[in-house]
Amino acid sequence: MTTDSGTSVRTPQGERSRAMRLRLMEATVDCLVELGWAGTTTTVVSKRAGVSRGAQLHHFPSKQDLVVAAVGHLTERRREDMQQAAADLPETGRTRAVLEILSQQFVSPVFFAALELWVAARTDAGLRAEVAPLERRVGRETHAYAVELLAIDESHGDNRRLVQATLDLLRGLGLAASLSDDTKRRAAVLDSWAVVLDDELEYA
């Protein structure tokens, strides 16, 4: 790095290391989305990230370590994006707006990368042992976040069941979107589901 005066300043090793890990994880998600599980190799990822194979192996000794870390990290970043969007929720039509925010989680590159991971984990016991805890944690956090966005107490009435049904619906719509542009149908389904939630959810 160079200052305004032209003096060269060395970037601290820790900062360079974090930046390298981030490049590797972002490149991994890109590869999973574009090339699938089989096409995502550590060699391809390191080339795309502009990182040497030795440096990549130092941070992530195996493909499994790399992809699980990448999906976990970018899931966290996706949640931060959702939190920013939630700050602008309208009073009128709030439920539909919440559904839109949540639905974006299930049509994002991170979701499609995770989908590749889930399919591979179905027949790979070692990978499944790594992926299952991540999926459970993300599921719990997404459920809690949906409850927060909807501003409900999930112990009331059928609120918990309705939130879970909402997330299952959004996941299914996300799967449909993985094969074709399903934007119009998804919007119509969410319009109808928002009406159901407004009628059925119990507010404090």
PDB file of C-alpha atoms in Angstrom:
ATOM      1  CA  MET A   1       0.000   0.000   0.000  1.00  0.00           C
ATOM      2  CA  THR A   2       1.247   3.543  -0.840  1.00  0.00           C
ATOM      3  CA  THR A   3       0.396   6.717   1.100  1.00  0.00           C
ATOM      4  CA  ASP A   4      -0.391  10.115  -0.479  1.00  0.00           C
ATOM      5  CA  SER A   5       3.211  11.135   0.104  1.00  0.00           C
ATOM      6  CA  GLY A   6       4.431   8.187  -1.964  1.00  0.00           C
ATOM      7  CA  THR A   7       5.746   6.259   1.024  1.00  0.00           C
ATOM      8  CA  SER A   8       5.196   2.514   0.841  1.00  0.00           C
ATOM      9  CA  VAL A   9       3.432   1.049   3.877  1.00  0.00           C
ATOM     10  CA  ARG A  10       3.456  -2.702   4.415  1.00  0.00           C
ATOM     11  CA  THR A  11       0.051  -4.265   5.050  1.00  0.00           C
ATOM     12  CA  PRO A  12       0.081  -6.239   8.338  1.00  0.00           C
ATOM     13  CA  GLN A  13       0.355 -10.021   7.916  1.00  0.00           C
ATOM     14  CA  GLY A  14      -2.919 -10.653   9.754  1.00  0.00           C
ATOM     15  CA  GLU A  15      -4.808  -8.326   7.439  1.00  0.00           C
ATOM     16  CA  ARG A  16      -3.270  -9.934   4.340  1.00  0.00           C
ATOM     17  CA  SER A  17      -4.182 -13.359   5.675  1.00  0.00           C
ATOM     18  CA  ARG A  18      -7.818 -12.356   6.290  1.00  0.00           C
ATOM     19  CA  ALA A  19      -8.055 -10.844   2.807  1.00  0.00           C
ATOM     20  CA  MET A  20      -6.663 -14.021   1.271  1.00  0.00           C
ATOM     21  CA  ARG A  21      -9.135 -16.210   3.157  1.00  0.00           C
ATOM     22  CA  LEU A  22     -11.983 -13.967   2.020  1.00  0.00           C
ATOM     23  CA  ARG A  23     -10.887 -14.185  -1.634  1.00  0.00           C
ATOM     24  CA  LEU A  24     -10.725 -17.962  -1.363  1.00  0.00           C
ATOM     25  CA  MET A  25     -14.175 -18.240   0.183  1.00  0.00           C
ATOM     26  CA  GLU A  26     -15.800 -15.904  -2.335  1.00  0.00           C
ATOM     27  CA  ALA A  27     -14.138 -17.751  -5.215  1.00  0.00           C
ATOM     28  CA  THR A  28     -15.404 -21.042  -3.770  1.00  0.00           C
ATOM     29  CA  VAL A  29     -19.013 -19.877  -3.725  1.00  0.00           C
ATOM     30  CA  ASP A  30     -18.663 -18.556  -7.290  1.00  0.00           C
ATOM     31  CA  CYS A  31     -17.294 -21.933  -8.401  1.00  0.00           C
ATOM     32  CA  LEU A  32     -20.024 -23.904  -6.642  1.00  0.00           C
ATOM     33  CA  VAL A  33     -22.702 -21.795  -8.355  1.00  0.00           C
ATOM     34  CA  GLU A  34     -21.092 -21.907 -11.805  1.00  0.00           C
ATOM     35  CA  LEU A  35     -19.414 -25.333 -11.843  1.00  0.00           C
ATOM     36  CA  GLY A  36     -21.222 -27.384  -9.197  1.00  0.00           C
ATOM     37  CA  TRP A  37     -19.659 -29.573  -6.527  1.00  0.00           C
ATOM     38  CA  ALA A  38     -17.766 -31.812  -8.944  1.00  0.00           C
ATOM     39  CA  GLY A  39     -16.272 -28.893 -10.861  1.00  0.00           C
ATOM     40  CA  THR A  40     -15.202 -27.022  -7.745  1.00  0.00           C
ATOM     41  CA  THR A  41     -11.654 -28.185  -7.123  1.00  0.00           C
ATOM     42  CA  THR A  42      -9.094 -26.565  -4.875  1.00  0.00           C
ATOM     43  CA  THR A  43      -6.929 -25.905  -7.951  1.00  0.00           C
ATOM     44  CA  VAL A  44      -9.728 -24.049  -9.748  1.00  0.00           C
ATOM     45  CA  VAL A  45     -10.575 -22.063  -6.612  1.00  0.00           C
ATOM     46  CA  SER A  46      -6.986 -21.009  -5.927  1.00  0.00           C
ATOM     47  CA  LYS A  47      -6.547 -19.844  -9.538  1.00  0.00           C
ATOM     48  CA  ARG A  48      -9.776 -17.851  -9.465  1.00  0.00           C
ATOM     49  CA  ALA A  49      -8.833 -16.266  -6.134  1.00  0.00           C
ATOM     50  CA  GLY A  50      -5.329 -15.413  -7.343  1.00  0.00           C
ATOM     51  CA  VAL A  51      -3.807 -17.412  -4.484  1.00  0.00           C
ATOM     52  CA  SER A  52      -1.029 -19.982  -4.689  1.00  0.00           C
ATOM     53  CA  ARG A  53      -1.897 -23.626  -4.062  1.00  0.00           C
ATOM     54  CA  GLY A  54       0.459 -23.648  -1.079  1.00  0.00           C
ATOM     55  CA  ALA A  55      -1.230 -20.648   0.514  1.00  0.00           C
ATOM     56  CA  GLN A  56      -4.679 -22.114  -0.143  1.00  0.00           C
ATOM     57  CA  LEU A  57      -3.719 -25.410   1.495  1.00  0.00           C
ATOM     58  CA  HIS A  58      -2.282 -23.529   4.467  1.00  0.00           C
ATOM     59  CA  HIS A  59      -5.656 -21.876   5.143  1.00  0.00           C
ATOM     60  CA  PHE A  60      -7.891 -24.755   4.033  1.00  0.00           C
ATOM     61  CA  PRO A  61      -6.207 -28.176   3.926  1.00  0.00           C
ATOM     62  CA  SER A  62      -9.048 -29.832   1.988  1.00  0.00           C
ATOM     63  CA  LYS A  63     -11.866 -29.014  -0.406  1.00  0.00           C
ATOM     64  CA  GLN A  64     -14.322 -29.954   2.337  1.00  0.00           C
ATOM     65  CA  ASP A  65     -12.793 -27.459   4.780  1.00  0.00           C
ATOM     66  CA  LEU A  66     -12.889 -24.769   2.132  1.00  0.00           C
ATOM     67  CA  VAL A  67     -16.487 -25.137   0.955  1.00  0.00           C
ATOM     68  CA  VAL A  68     -18.000 -25.481   4.429  1.00  0.00           C
ATOM     69  CA  ALA A  69     -16.124 -22.395   5.644  1.00  0.00           C
ATOM     70  CA  ALA A  70     -17.122 -20.459   2.507  1.00  0.00           C
ATOM     71  CA  VAL A  71     -20.827 -21.190   2.755  1.00  0.00           C
ATOM     72  CA  GLY A  72     -20.831 -20.492   6.508  1.00  0.00           C
ATOM     73  CA  HIS A  73     -18.998 -17.190   6.124  1.00  0.00           C
ATOM     74  CA  LEU A  74     -21.086 -15.869   3.257  1.00  0.00           C
ATOM     75  CA  THR A  75     -24.288 -16.916   4.994  1.00  0.00           C
ATOM     76  CA  GLU A  76     -23.265 -14.558   7.788  1.00  0.00           C
ATOM     77  CA  ARG A  77     -22.684 -11.778   5.282  1.00  0.00           C
ATOM     78  CA  ARG A  78     -26.041 -12.434   3.633  1.00  0.00           C
ATOM     79  CA  ARG A  79     -27.731 -12.043   7.012  1.00  0.00           C
ATOM     80  CA  GLU A  80     -26.082  -8.653   7.448  1.00  0.00           C
ATOM     81  CA  ASP A  81     -27.547  -7.616   4.083  1.00  0.00           C
ATOM     82  CA  MET A  82     -30.992  -8.732   5.256  1.00  0.00           C
ATOM     83  CA  GLN A  83     -30.663  -6.714   8.436  1.00  0.00           C
ATOM     84  CA  GLN A  84     -29.943  -3.579   6.413  1.00  0.00           C
ATOM     85  CA  ALA A  85     -33.011  -4.224   4.230  1.00  0.00           C
ATOM     86  CA  ALA A  86     -35.149  -4.738   7.347  1.00  0.00           C
ATOM     87  CA  ALA A  87     -34.410  -1.205   8.500  1.00  0.00           C
ATOM     88  CA  ASP A  88     -36.657   0.104   5.695  1.00  0.00           C
ATOM     89  CA  LEU A  89     -39.689  -2.122   6.283  1.00  0.00           C
ATOM     90  CA  PRO A  90     -42.961  -0.234   5.611  1.00  0.00           C
ATOM     91  CA  GLU A  91     -45.867  -0.113   8.047  1.00  0.00           C
ATOM     92  CA  THR A  92     -48.392  -0.886   5.315  1.00  0.00           C
ATOM     93  CA  GLY A  93     -47.739  -4.201   3.578  1.00  0.00           C
ATOM     94  CA  ARG A  94     -45.080  -5.133   6.140  1.00  0.00           C
ATOM     95  CA  THR A  95     -45.737  -8.887   5.942  1.00  0.00           C
ATOM     96  CA  ARG A  96     -45.296  -8.960   2.169  1.00  0.00           C
ATOM     97  CA  ALA A  97     -42.111  -6.894   2.501  1.00  0.00           C
ATOM     98  CA  VAL A  98     -40.776  -9.347   5.096  1.00  0.00           C
ATOM     99  CA  LEU A  99     -41.481 -12.247   2.732  1.00  0.00           C
ATOM    100  CA  GLU A 100     -39.536 -10.463   0.016  1.00  0.00           C
ATOM    101  CA  ILE A 101     -36.525  -9.994   2.282  1.00  0.00           C
ATOM    102  CA  LEU A 102     -36.592 -13.626   3.394  1.00  0.00           C
ATOM    103  CA  SER A 103     -37.184 -14.955  -0.113  1.00  0.00           C
ATOM    104  CA  GLN A 104     -34.021 -13.261  -1.352  1.00  0.00           C
ATOM    105  CA  GLN A 105     -32.062 -15.504   1.003  1.00  0.00           C
ATOM    106  CA  PHE A 106     -33.307 -18.494  -0.987  1.00  0.00           C
ATOM    107  CA  VAL A 107     -32.491 -17.199  -4.466  1.00  0.00           C
ATOM    108  CA  SER A 108     -29.033 -15.869  -3.646  1.00  0.00           C
ATOM    109  CA  PRO A 109     -25.719 -17.337  -4.863  1.00  0.00           C
ATOM    110  CA  VAL A 110     -25.049 -18.472  -1.294  1.00  0.00           C
ATOM    111  CA  PHE A 111     -28.229 -20.577  -1.299  1.00  0.00           C
ATOM    112  CA  PHE A 112     -27.368 -22.201  -4.621  1.00  0.00           C
ATOM    113  CA  ALA A 113     -23.823 -22.890  -3.382  1.00  0.00           C
ATOM    114  CA  ALA A 114     -25.254 -24.465  -0.226  1.00  0.00           C
ATOM    115  CA  LEU A 115     -27.608 -26.532  -2.384  1.00  0.00           C
ATOM    116  CA  GLU A 116     -24.600 -28.057  -4.165  1.00  0.00           C
ATOM    117  CA  LEU A 117     -23.186 -28.851  -0.748  1.00  0.00           C
ATOM    118  CA  TRP A 118     -26.391 -30.539   0.475  1.00  0.00           C
ATOM    119  CA  VAL A 119     -26.669 -32.733  -2.619  1.00  0.00           C
ATOM    120  CA  ALA A 120     -23.049 -33.852  -2.309  1.00  0.00           C
ATOM    121  CA  ALA A 121     -23.466 -34.472   1.432  1.00  0.00           C
ATOM    122  CA  ARG A 122     -26.393 -36.833   0.853  1.00  0.00           C
ATOM    123  CA  THR A 123     -24.024 -39.586  -0.290  1.00  0.00           C
ATOM    124  CA  ASP A 124     -20.835 -38.489   1.494  1.00  0.00           C
ATOM    125  CA  ALA A 125     -20.917 -39.285   5.204  1.00  0.00           C
ATOM    126  CA  GLY A 126     -17.821 -37.215   5.995  1.00  0.00           C
ATOM    127  CA  LEU A 127     -19.163 -34.131   4.266  1.00  0.00           C
ATOM    128  CA  ARG A 128     -22.607 -34.673   5.808  1.00  0.00           C
ATOM    129  CA  ALA A 129     -21.071 -34.613   9.284  1.00  0.00           C
ATOM    130  CA  GLU A 130     -19.692 -31.142   8.484  1.00  0.00           C
ATOM    131  CA  VAL A 131     -22.716 -29.778   6.627  1.00  0.00           C
ATOM    132  CA  ALA A 132     -25.520 -30.970   8.924  1.00  0.00           C
ATOM    133  CA  PRO A 133     -24.514 -28.813  11.949  1.00  0.00           C
ATOM    134  CA  LEU A 134     -24.075 -25.767   9.675  1.00  0.00           C
ATOM    135  CA  GLU A 135     -27.505 -26.302   8.146  1.00  0.00           C
ATOM    136  CA  ARG A 136     -29.139 -26.699  11.569  1.00  0.00           C
ATOM    137  CA  ARG A 137     -27.499 -23.507  12.849  1.00  0.00           C
ATOM    138  CA  VAL A 138     -28.478 -21.498   9.781  1.00  0.00           C
ATOM    139  CA  GLY A 139     -32.019 -22.903  10.004  1.00  0.00           C
ATOM    140  CA  ARG A 140     -32.374 -21.843  13.642  1.00  0.00           C
ATOM    141  CA  GLU A 141     -30.993 -18.385  12.960  1.00  0.00           C
ATOM    142  CA  THR A 142     -33.207 -17.833   9.913  1.00  0.00           C
ATOM    143  CA  HIS A 143     -36.273 -18.942  11.880  1.00  0.00           C
ATOM    144  CA  ALA A 144     -35.431 -16.557  14.728  1.00  0.00           C
ATOM    145  CA  TYR A 145     -34.825 -13.734  12.279  1.00  0.00           C
ATOM    146  CA  ALA A 146     -38.181 -14.339  10.564  1.00  0.00           C
ATOM    147  CA  VAL A 147     -39.923 -14.142  13.952  1.00  0.00           C
ATOM    148  CA  GLU A 148     -38.122 -10.866  14.650  1.00  0.00           C
ATOM    149  CA  LEU A 149     -39.012  -9.351  11.279  1.00  0.00           C
ATOM    150  CA  LEU A 150     -42.660 -10.332  11.614  1.00  0.00           C
ATOM    151  CA  ALA A 151     -42.697  -8.830  15.135  1.00  0.00           C
ATOM    152  CA  ILE A 152     -44.528 -11.787  16.658  1.00  0.00           C
ATOM    153  CA  ASP A 153     -44.280 -14.006  19.731  1.00  0.00           C
ATOM    154  CA  GLU A 154     -43.893 -17.515  18.346  1.00  0.00           C
ATOM    155  CA  SER A 155     -45.344 -19.051  21.522  1.00  0.00           C
ATOM    156  CA  HIS A 156     -48.760 -17.600  20.612  1.00  0.00           C
ATOM    157  CA  GLY A 157     -51.257 -19.740  18.703  1.00  0.00           C
ATOM    158  CA  ASP A 158     -49.895 -21.318  15.535  1.00  0.00           C
ATOM    159  CA  ASN A 159     -47.181 -18.699  15.030  1.00  0.00           C
ATOM    160  CA  ARG A 160     -44.266 -21.119  15.219  1.00  0.00           C
ATOM    161  CA  ARG A 161     -45.841 -23.528  12.743  1.00  0.00           C
ATOM    162  CA  LEU A 162     -46.685 -20.690  10.363  1.00  0.00           C
ATOM    163  CA  VAL A 163     -43.122 -19.342  10.424  1.00  0.00           C
ATOM    164  CA  GLN A 164     -41.733 -22.807   9.718  1.00  0.00           C
ATOM    165  CA  ALA A 165     -44.226 -23.294   6.893  1.00  0.00           C
ATOM    166  CA  THR A 166     -43.131 -19.920   5.490  1.00  0.00           C
ATOM    167  CA  LEU A 167     -39.468 -20.930   5.459  1.00  0.00           C
ATOM    168  CA  ASP A 168     -40.295 -24.309   3.895  1.00  0.00           C
ATOM    169  CA  LEU A 169     -42.302 -22.517   1.210  1.00  0.00           C
ATOM    170  CA  LEU A 170     -39.478 -20.087   0.487  1.00  0.00           C
ATOM    171  CA  ARG A 171     -36.942 -22.905   0.299  1.00  0.00           C
ATOM    172  CA  GLY A 172     -39.147 -24.728  -2.205  1.00  0.00           C
ATOM    173  CA  LEU A 173     -39.513 -21.591  -4.312  1.00  0.00           C
ATOM    174  CA  GLY A 174     -35.749 -21.210  -4.195  1.00  0.00           C
ATOM    175  CA  LEU A 175     -35.299 -24.745  -5.529  1.00  0.00           C
ATOM    176  CA  ALA A 176     -37.645 -23.941  -8.411  1.00  0.00           C
ATOM    177  CA  ALA A 177     -35.623 -20.821  -9.181  1.00  0.00           C
ATOM    178  CA  SER A 178     -32.437 -22.895  -9.442  1.00  0.00           C
ATOM    179  CA  LEU A 179     -33.625 -24.299 -12.790  1.00  0.00           C
ATOM    180  CA  SER A 180     -35.403 -21.344 -14.393  1.00  0.00           C
ATOM    181  CA  ASP A 181     -36.449 -17.742 -13.841  1.00  0.00           C
ATOM    182  CA  ASP A 182     -39.434 -18.169 -11.547  1.00  0.00           C
ATOM    183  CA  THR A 183     -39.784 -14.505 -10.555  1.00  0.00           C
ATOM    184  CA  LYS A 184     -43.393 -13.969 -11.638  1.00  0.00           C
ATOM    185  CA  ARG A 185     -44.803 -17.127 -10.095  1.00  0.00           C
ATOM    186  CA  ARG A 186     -42.819 -16.576  -6.891  1.00  0.00           C
ATOM    187  CA  ALA A 187     -44.198 -13.040  -6.547  1.00  0.00           C
ATOM    188  CA  ALA A 188     -47.781 -14.286  -6.985  1.00  0.00           C
ATOM    189  CA  VAL A 189     -47.281 -17.034  -4.398  1.00  0.00           C
ATOM    190  CA  LEU A 190     -45.790 -14.575  -1.907  1.00  0.00           C
ATOM    191  CA  ASP A 191     -48.678 -12.157  -2.465  1.00  0.00           C
ATOM    192  CA  SER A 192     -51.136 -14.916  -1.536  1.00  0.00           C
ATOM    193  CA  TRP A 193     -49.079 -16.194   1.395  1.00  0.00           C
ATOM    194  CA  ALA A 194     -48.809 -12.685   2.873  1.00  0.00           C
ATOM    195  CA  VAL A 195     -52.619 -12.584   3.032  1.00  0.00           C
ATOM    196  CA  VAL A 196     -52.654 -15.961   4.822  1.00  0.00           C
ATOM    197  CA  LEU A 197     -50.096 -14.793   7.371  1.00  0.00           C
ATOM    198  CA  ASP A 198     -51.919 -11.531   8.035  1.00  0.00           C
ATOM    199  CA  ASP A 199     -55.071 -13.532   8.713  1.00  0.00           C
ATOM    200  CA  GLU A 200     -53.521 -16.347  10.758  1.00  0.00           C
ATOM    201  CA  LEU A 201     -50.612 -14.893  12.750  1.00  0.00           C
ATOM    202  CA  GLU A 202     -51.345 -13.797  16.306  1.00  0.00           C
ATOM    203  CA  TYR A 203     -49.737 -10.521  17.313  1.00  0.00           C
ATOM    204  CA  ALA A 204     -49.038  -9.489  20.894  1.00  0.00           C
TER     205      ALA A 204
END
